[in-house]
Amino acid sequence: MDAKDLLGLVHPALAVILVFPILGMVVNMAWQTRQRRLETSAGGKSLIPPVVNREHVKFGHYLTGSVVGLTSIALAYSIIFKGELFQKEISSIVVIVLMFVATIGSLICLYQSRRYIWRGILAAMTSAGLIILGSQEGVFWRTEQWYISHYYSGILVSILMVIALTIKPKIYEDRSNKWRKIHIILNCFALFLFCLQGVTGVRDLLDKPLSWQSPYLEQCDWTQQICPNFKFFQSR
Ligand code: HEM
Ligand code: HEM
């Protein structure tokens, strides 16, 4: 493995080591938060401690940040190595770097902001940033099979996490539980997408040749699933 191959492992490794464990904690605490609310709202007492609500939201904050970070790392890798960013003009490089700064910067400001108008604008800026970066050369979209694309569901789940962070104050303000229900529906779908990411991510990792294998595999016919007899090719 060369340095490029090793850097390609950063995104999958962080997903496994960081993001999925946080997701597990968020979901565990979400379930307890709900059980506790249903038990106490029925007038009874709950054995679940009140701290689960706060912990769910605290780890929810970590989840949003880590998912957007994870997606940004994957996009940066694809844009730099597969899109050959450093072969491009300096102005293109500067625009891409500024896009990353604006996207991450908007998310950081979203964590701090209180006014709804700003929360909406910053959430839209973070999401737009991810979509614009995702549409750059080098990113593998798999558009013809969008329903099993690691890219589309990855961007969608990142935006759903940004939305969860944005509507957080609404859940507390609203007595009718409308925003709470919206949160549950959106995030159950997000949970499904996270599971899908686990499957499509592992598939993509299996699909990816190592750098030294690429020149050989480019000579294969992928539809017929046949490769030339490599015995006859000179090694690099
Ligand atoms: C896959 C991820 C997530 C799932 C499945 C999830 C699910 C849930 C569920 C089931 C509840 C309890 C609703 C009820 O009381 O019936 C809840 C509450 C809540 N969630 Fe999430 N959630 C997720 C991520 C997040 C994130 C990223 C945030 C914000 C950063 C967040 C913020 C909240 C808040 C503020 C509440 C209300 C807590 C309270 O009542 O004190 N959630 N969530
Ligand atoms: C929270 C979960 C995840 C999210 C949001 C996510 C998101 C993304 C995004 C947006 C891309 C860029 C699309 C592209 O250029 O191909 C990508 C690429 C990739 N992801 Fe994930 N991913 C997640 C989990 C995983 C997991 C669990 C694995 C494998 C164990 C994985 C392996 C990969 C691989 C191999 C690539 C291709 C990058 C390359 O060309 O080297 N991902 N991911």
Coordinates of C-alpha atoms and ligand atoms in Angstrom, one line a residue:
M1 CA 0.0 0.0 0.0
D2 CA 1.3 3.5 -0.8
A3 CA 0.4 6.8 0.9
K4 CA -2.6 7.4 -1.3
D5 CA -4.1 4.0 -0.5
L6 CA -3.4 4.6 3.2
L7 CA -5.1 8.0 3.1
G8 CA -8.1 6.3 1.5
L9 CA -8.5 4.3 4.7
V10 CA -9.0 7.4 6.9
H11 CA -12.6 7.9 6.0
P12 CA -13.8 4.2 6.5
A13 CA -11.7 3.9 9.7
L14 CA -13.2 7.0 11.2
A15 CA -16.7 5.8 10.3
V16 CA -16.1 2.6 12.1
I17 CA -14.1 3.9 15.1
L18 CA -15.9 7.2 15.7
V19 CA -19.2 7.7 13.9
F20 CA -20.9 4.4 14.4
P21 CA -20.2 4.1 18.1
I22 CA -21.6 7.7 18.6
L23 CA -24.6 6.7 16.5
G24 CA -25.1 3.7 18.9
M25 CA -25.1 5.9 21.9
V26 CA -27.5 8.4 20.3
V27 CA -30.0 5.7 19.4
N28 CA -29.8 4.0 22.8
M29 CA -30.5 7.3 24.5
A30 CA -33.2 8.3 22.0
W31 CA -35.1 5.1 22.8
Q32 CA -34.8 5.7 26.6
T33 CA -35.8 9.4 26.2
R34 CA -39.0 8.3 24.4
Q35 CA -39.7 5.5 27.0
R36 CA -39.2 7.9 29.8
R37 CA -41.4 10.6 28.3
L38 CA -44.3 8.1 27.6
E39 CA -44.1 6.6 31.1
T40 CA -44.1 10.0 32.9
S41 CA -46.7 11.6 30.6
A42 CA -49.1 8.8 31.5
G43 CA -48.7 10.0 35.1
G44 CA -46.5 7.2 36.3
K45 CA -42.9 7.1 37.5
S46 CA -40.1 6.0 35.3
L47 CA -37.0 4.1 36.4
I48 CA -35.1 5.7 33.5
P49 CA -33.0 8.7 34.9
P50 CA -33.9 12.2 33.5
V51 CA -30.2 12.6 32.3
V52 CA -30.9 10.4 29.2
N53 CA -32.6 13.4 27.5
R54 CA -29.5 15.6 27.9
E55 CA -27.1 12.9 27.0
H56 CA -29.1 12.1 23.8
V57 CA -28.9 15.8 22.7
K58 CA -25.2 16.0 23.7
F59 CA -24.2 13.0 21.7
G60 CA -26.6 14.2 18.9
H61 CA -24.4 17.3 18.7
Y62 CA -21.3 15.1 18.4
L63 CA -23.0 13.0 15.8
T64 CA -23.9 15.9 13.5
G65 CA -20.3 17.3 13.7
S66 CA -18.7 13.9 13.1
V67 CA -20.9 12.9 10.2
V68 CA -20.4 16.2 8.4
G69 CA -16.6 15.9 9.1
L70 CA -16.6 12.3 7.8
T71 CA -18.4 13.3 4.6
S72 CA -16.0 16.2 4.1
I73 CA -13.0 13.9 4.5
A74 CA -14.4 11.5 1.9
L75 CA -15.1 14.3 -0.5
A76 CA -11.7 15.9 0.0
Y77 CA -10.0 12.5 -0.8
S78 CA -12.0 12.0 -4.0
I79 CA -11.6 15.6 -5.2
I80 CA -7.8 15.6 -4.5
F81 CA -6.8 12.1 -5.6
K82 CA -9.4 11.0 -8.1
G83 CA -10.3 14.4 -9.4
E84 CA -6.5 15.3 -9.5
L85 CA -7.1 18.7 -7.9
F86 CA -3.4 19.6 -7.7
Q87 CA -3.1 19.3 -11.5
K88 CA -5.7 22.0 -11.9
E89 CA -5.3 25.8 -12.1
I90 CA -4.5 27.6 -8.8
S91 CA -7.9 29.5 -9.0
S92 CA -9.8 26.1 -9.0
I93 CA -7.8 24.9 -6.0
V94 CA -8.5 28.1 -4.1
V95 CA -12.2 27.9 -4.8
I96 CA -12.4 24.3 -3.6
V97 CA -10.4 25.1 -0.4
L98 CA -12.7 28.1 0.3
M99 CA -15.8 25.9 -0.3
F100 CA -14.6 23.5 2.4
V101 CA -13.8 26.4 4.8
A102 CA -17.3 27.9 4.2
T103 CA -19.1 24.6 4.7
I104 CA -17.3 23.7 8.0
G105 CA -17.5 27.4 9.1
S106 CA -21.2 27.5 8.5
L107 CA -21.7 24.4 10.7
I108 CA -19.6 25.8 13.5
C109 CA -21.7 29.0 13.4
L110 CA -24.9 27.0 13.4
Y111 CA -23.8 25.4 16.7
Q112 CA -23.5 28.9 18.2
S113 CA -26.5 30.7 16.6
R114 CA -29.8 31.3 18.5
R115 CA -32.0 33.2 16.0
Y116 CA -34.1 31.0 13.8
I117 CA -33.5 33.0 10.7
W118 CA -29.7 32.5 11.1
R119 CA -30.1 28.8 12.0
G120 CA -32.0 28.4 8.7
I121 CA -29.5 30.3 6.6
L122 CA -26.5 28.5 8.2
A123 CA -28.1 25.1 7.8
A124 CA -28.8 25.9 4.1
M125 CA -25.2 27.0 3.6
T126 CA -23.8 23.9 5.2
S127 CA -26.0 21.7 3.1
A128 CA -25.4 23.6 -0.1
G129 CA -21.6 23.4 0.6
L130 CA -21.8 19.6 0.8
I131 CA -23.9 19.4 -2.4
I132 CA -21.5 21.7 -4.3
L133 CA -18.4 19.8 -3.1
G134 CA -20.1 16.5 -3.9
S135 CA -20.7 17.6 -7.5
Q136 CA -17.0 18.1 -8.1
E137 CA -14.9 15.9 -10.5
G138 CA -13.6 12.8 -8.9
V139 CA -16.5 12.0 -6.6
F140 CA -18.1 8.7 -7.5
W141 CA -21.9 9.3 -7.7
R142 CA -23.2 6.0 -9.1
T143 CA -26.2 8.0 -10.5
E144 CA -27.5 5.1 -12.6
Q145 CA -27.9 3.1 -9.4
W146 CA -28.7 6.0 -7.1
Y147 CA -30.8 3.8 -4.7
I148 CA -27.6 1.9 -3.7
S149 CA -25.2 4.8 -4.1
H150 CA -22.9 5.5 -1.1
Y151 CA -22.6 9.1 -2.3
Y152 CA -26.3 10.1 -2.4
S153 CA -27.3 8.5 0.9
G154 CA -24.1 9.9 2.5
I155 CA -25.0 13.5 1.5
L156 CA -28.6 13.0 2.4
V157 CA -27.9 11.6 5.9
S158 CA -25.4 14.4 6.5
I159 CA -28.1 17.0 5.6
L160 CA -30.6 15.1 7.9
M161 CA -28.1 15.5 10.8
V162 CA -27.8 19.2 10.1
I163 CA -31.6 19.5 10.1
A164 CA -31.8 17.7 13.4
L165 CA -29.4 20.2 14.9
T166 CA -31.2 23.1 13.4
I167 CA -34.7 22.2 14.7
K168 CA -33.5 21.2 18.2
P169 CA -34.9 24.3 19.9
K170 CA -38.2 23.9 18.2
I171 CA -38.6 20.4 19.8
Y172 CA -38.5 22.1 23.3
E173 CA -40.7 25.1 22.4
D174 CA -43.6 23.3 20.8
R175 CA -46.2 21.9 23.3
S176 CA -48.1 20.0 20.5
N177 CA -45.1 17.6 19.9
K178 CA -45.3 18.4 16.2
W179 CA -41.5 19.0 15.9
R180 CA -40.8 16.0 18.1
K181 CA -42.8 13.8 15.6
I182 CA -41.0 15.4 12.7
H183 CA -37.7 14.7 14.4
I184 CA -38.6 11.1 15.0
I185 CA -39.7 10.4 11.4
L186 CA -36.7 12.2 9.9
N187 CA -34.2 10.4 12.1
C188 CA -35.7 6.9 11.8
F189 CA -35.1 7.4 8.1
A190 CA -31.6 8.7 8.9
L191 CA -31.0 5.5 10.9
F192 CA -32.0 3.4 7.9
L193 CA -29.6 5.5 5.8
F194 CA -26.7 5.0 8.3
C195 CA -27.3 1.2 8.0
L196 CA -27.2 1.5 4.2
Q197 CA -24.0 3.5 4.5
G198 CA -22.5 0.6 6.4
V199 CA -23.3 -1.8 3.6
T200 CA -22.5 0.4 0.6
G201 CA -19.3 1.6 2.2
V202 CA -18.0 -1.8 2.8
R203 CA -18.9 -2.8 -0.8
D204 CA -17.1 0.3 -2.1
L205 CA -14.0 -0.6 -0.1
L206 CA -14.0 -4.1 -1.5
D207 CA -14.5 -2.6 -5.0
K208 CA -11.5 -0.3 -4.8
P209 CA -8.2 -1.6 -6.3
L210 CA -4.9 -0.7 -4.7
S211 CA -2.9 1.9 -6.7
W212 CA -0.5 -0.6 -8.2
Q213 CA -3.4 -2.8 -9.3
S214 CA -5.3 0.0 -11.1
P215 CA -3.3 0.1 -14.5
Y216 CA -3.9 -3.7 -14.8
L217 CA -7.6 -3.6 -13.9
E218 CA -8.3 -0.7 -16.3
Q219 CA -7.7 -3.2 -19.1
C220 CA -10.5 -5.5 -17.9
D221 CA -13.9 -5.7 -19.6
W222 CA -16.2 -5.0 -16.6
T223 CA -19.5 -5.9 -18.4
Q224 CA -18.2 -9.3 -19.6
Q225 CA -16.2 -9.7 -16.4
I226 CA -13.0 -10.8 -18.2
C227 CA -9.5 -9.6 -17.9
P228 CA -6.5 -10.0 -20.3
N229 CA -3.9 -12.6 -19.4
F230 CA -1.7 -10.4 -17.2
K231 CA 1.3 -12.7 -17.7
F232 CA 1.9 -10.8 -21.0
F233 CA 2.0 -7.4 -19.4
Q234 CA 5.2 -5.8 -18.2
S235 CA 5.3 -5.1 -14.6
R236 CA 5.6 -1.3 -13.8
Ligands
HEM1 C1 -30.1 8.8 14.1 C2 -30.1 9.8 15.0 C3 -31.3 10.2 15.9 C4 -32.4 9.4 16.3 C5 -32.8 8.0 15.8 C6 -33.2 10.3 17.2 C7 -34.4 9.9 17.8 C8 -35.0 10.6 18.8 C9 -36.1 10.1 19.6 C10 -36.8 8.7 19.4 C11 -36.4 11.0 20.5 C12 -37.4 10.9 21.6 C13 -38.7 11.5 21.1 C14 -39.8 11.4 22.2 O1 -39.7 12.0 23.2 O2 -40.7 10.6 21.9 C15 -35.5 12.2 20.3 C16 -35.5 13.3 21.1 C17 -34.7 14.4 20.8 N1 -33.6 14.4 19.9 FE1 -33.1 13.0 18.6 N2 -32.5 11.5 17.4 C18 -31.4 11.4 16.6 C19 -30.4 12.4 16.5 C20 -30.5 13.7 17.1 C21 -29.6 14.8 16.8 C22 -28.4 14.7 15.8 C23 -30.1 15.8 17.6 C24 -29.5 17.2 17.7 C25 -28.3 17.6 17.7 C26 -31.2 15.4 18.3 C27 -32.0 16.1 19.2 C28 -33.0 15.7 20.0 C29 -33.7 16.5 20.9 C30 -33.5 18.0 21.3 C31 -34.7 15.7 21.5 C32 -35.7 16.0 22.6 C33 -35.1 15.5 23.9 C34 -36.0 15.8 25.1 O3 -37.1 15.6 25.1 O4 -35.4 16.4 26.1 N3 -31.5 14.1 18.0 N4 -34.6 11.8 19.3
HEM2 C1 -21.8 7.7 8.5 C2 -21.5 6.9 7.5 C3 -20.9 7.3 6.2 C4 -21.1 8.4 5.5 C5 -22.0 9.6 5.8 C6 -20.2 8.3 4.3 C7 -20.1 9.2 3.3 C8 -19.3 9.1 2.1 C9 -19.3 10.0 1.0 C10 -20.2 11.3 0.9 C11 -18.4 9.6 0.1 C12 -17.9 10.3 -1.2 C13 -18.4 9.5 -2.4 C14 -17.2 9.1 -3.2 O1 -16.4 9.9 -3.7 O2 -17.2 7.9 -3.5 C15 -17.8 8.3 0.7 C16 -16.8 7.6 0.1 C17 -16.4 6.4 0.5 N1 -16.8 5.7 1.7 FE1 -18.1 6.4 3.0 N2 -19.5 7.1 4.4 C18 -19.9 6.5 5.5 C19 -19.5 5.2 6.0 C20 -18.5 4.4 5.3 C21 -18.1 3.1 5.8 C22 -18.6 2.4 7.1 C23 -17.2 2.7 4.9 C24 -16.4 1.3 4.9 C25 -16.1 0.7 5.9 C26 -17.1 3.7 3.9 C27 -16.2 3.6 2.8 C28 -16.1 4.5 1.8 C29 -15.3 4.4 0.6 C30 -14.4 3.2 0.3 C31 -15.4 5.5 -0.2 C32 -14.8 5.8 -1.5 C33 -13.7 6.8 -1.2 C34 -12.5 6.6 -2.0 O3 -12.7 6.7 -3.2 O4 -11.5 6.2 -1.5 N3 -17.9 4.7 4.2 N4 -18.4 8.1 1.9

